[in-house]
Coordinates of C-alpha atoms in Angstrom, one line a residue:
M27 CA -37.6 -16.8 129.0
S28 CA -35.1 -19.3 130.5
V29 CA -36.1 -22.1 132.8
P30 CA -34.9 -21.7 136.4
L31 CA -32.0 -24.1 137.3
Y32 CA -34.1 -25.9 139.9
Q33 CA -36.7 -26.7 137.3
A34 CA -34.1 -28.0 134.9
K35 CA -32.7 -30.2 137.7
A36 CA -36.2 -31.5 138.5
E37 CA -36.7 -32.4 134.8
L38 CA -33.3 -34.3 134.8
F39 CA -34.3 -36.3 137.8
R40 CA -37.8 -37.0 136.3
T41 CA -36.0 -38.4 133.3
L42 CA -34.0 -40.7 135.5
G43 CA -37.1 -41.8 137.3
H44 CA -37.7 -44.9 135.1
P45 CA -36.1 -48.3 135.7
V46 CA -35.5 -49.0 132.0
R47 CA -33.7 -45.7 131.5
I48 CA -31.5 -46.3 134.6
R49 CA -30.6 -49.8 133.3
V50 CA -29.7 -48.4 129.9
L51 CA -27.5 -45.8 131.5
E52 CA -25.8 -48.4 133.7
L53 CA -25.1 -50.6 130.7
L54 CA -23.7 -47.7 128.7
Q55 CA -21.1 -47.0 131.4
D56 CA -18.9 -49.7 129.9
G57 CA -19.0 -48.0 126.5
P58 CA -21.2 -47.7 123.5
M59 CA -23.7 -50.5 122.7
P60 CA -25.9 -51.3 119.8
V61 CA -29.6 -51.3 120.3
R62 CA -29.8 -55.0 119.6
D63 CA -27.4 -55.7 122.6
L64 CA -29.4 -53.4 124.9
L65 CA -32.6 -55.2 123.8
A66 CA -31.0 -58.6 124.5
T67 CA -29.9 -57.5 128.0
I68 CA -33.0 -55.6 129.1
D69 CA -36.2 -57.6 129.3
V70 CA -38.6 -55.1 127.5
E71 CA -40.3 -54.9 124.2
A72 CA -38.4 -53.2 121.4
S73 CA -41.0 -50.4 121.2
N74 CA -40.6 -49.7 124.9
L75 CA -36.8 -49.6 124.7
S76 CA -37.0 -47.3 121.7
Q77 CA -39.3 -45.0 123.6
Q78 CA -37.0 -44.9 126.6
L79 CA -33.9 -44.3 124.4
G80 CA -35.7 -41.4 122.8
V81 CA -36.4 -39.8 126.2
L82 CA -32.7 -40.2 127.2
R83 CA -31.6 -38.8 123.8
R84 CA -33.9 -35.8 124.0
A85 CA -32.7 -35.1 127.6
G86 CA -29.1 -35.1 126.3
L87 CA -28.0 -38.0 128.5
V88 CA -27.2 -40.3 125.6
T89 CA -26.1 -39.9 122.0
S90 CA -26.7 -42.2 119.1
Y91 CA -24.9 -42.8 115.9
R92 CA -24.8 -45.4 113.1
D93 CA -22.0 -47.9 112.8
G94 CA -22.8 -49.6 109.5
P95 CA -26.1 -51.3 110.0
L96 CA -26.1 -50.8 113.8
V97 CA -27.5 -48.0 115.8
M98 CA -25.1 -47.4 118.6
Y99 CA -25.9 -45.5 121.9
A100 CA -23.4 -44.0 124.3
L101 CA -23.4 -41.8 127.4
S102 CA -23.2 -38.1 126.3
T103 CA -20.7 -37.3 129.1
P104 CA -18.8 -39.3 131.8
D105 CA -20.7 -37.1 134.3
V106 CA -23.8 -39.4 133.7
A107 CA -21.8 -42.3 135.1
D108 CA -20.7 -40.1 138.0
L109 CA -24.3 -39.3 138.7
L110 CA -25.2 -43.0 138.8
A111 CA -22.3 -43.7 141.1
A112 CA -23.5 -40.9 143.4
G113 CA -27.0 -42.4 143.4
R114 CA -25.5 -45.8 144.4
R115 CA -23.6 -44.2 147.2
I116 CA -26.6 -42.3 148.5
L117 CA -28.8 -45.4 148.3
G118 CA -26.2 -47.4 150.1
A119 CA -26.0 -44.8 152.9
V120 CA -29.7 -44.6 153.2
L121 CA -30.2 -48.3 153.4
T122 CA -27.3 -48.7 155.9
D123 CA -28.9 -46.1 158.1
R124 CA -32.3 -47.9 157.9
D125 CA -30.7 -51.2 158.7
A126 CA -28.9 -49.7 161.7
L127 CA -32.1 -48.2 163.0
L128 CA -34.0 -51.5 162.5
D129 CA -31.2 -53.3 164.4
E130 CA -31.4 -50.7 167.2
L131 CA -35.2 -51.1 167.4
R132 CA -35.0 -54.9 167.6
A133 CA -32.2 -54.8 170.2
D134 CA -34.1 -52.3 172.4
G135 CA -37.5 -53.9 172.3
R136 CA -39.2 -50.8 173.7
D137 CA -40.3 -47.4 172.4
R138 CA -38.3 -44.3 173.2

């Protein structure tokens, strides 16, 4: 029995629902990186980073491969970067709308 599309989408967004995972994906937008560089950039324990990379790998959002002694990670598809960009745009629009509403409330000074 296959999983309904809406359920698969929900699982994708749950996977994205962790700050370390988002940070990893942001860093990988510039190209593949070794684990050691990810670890140096993201302030987490090695075991936590390893766990989060595993979640991203199992979800199919990143791939890993060996380059000599290094384990490298990369985005599995450029669409992941597009999704992150869409998230930034949505967040920017939401925050802009909230700022506008707050400015309106402050300017008005009374309830409507």
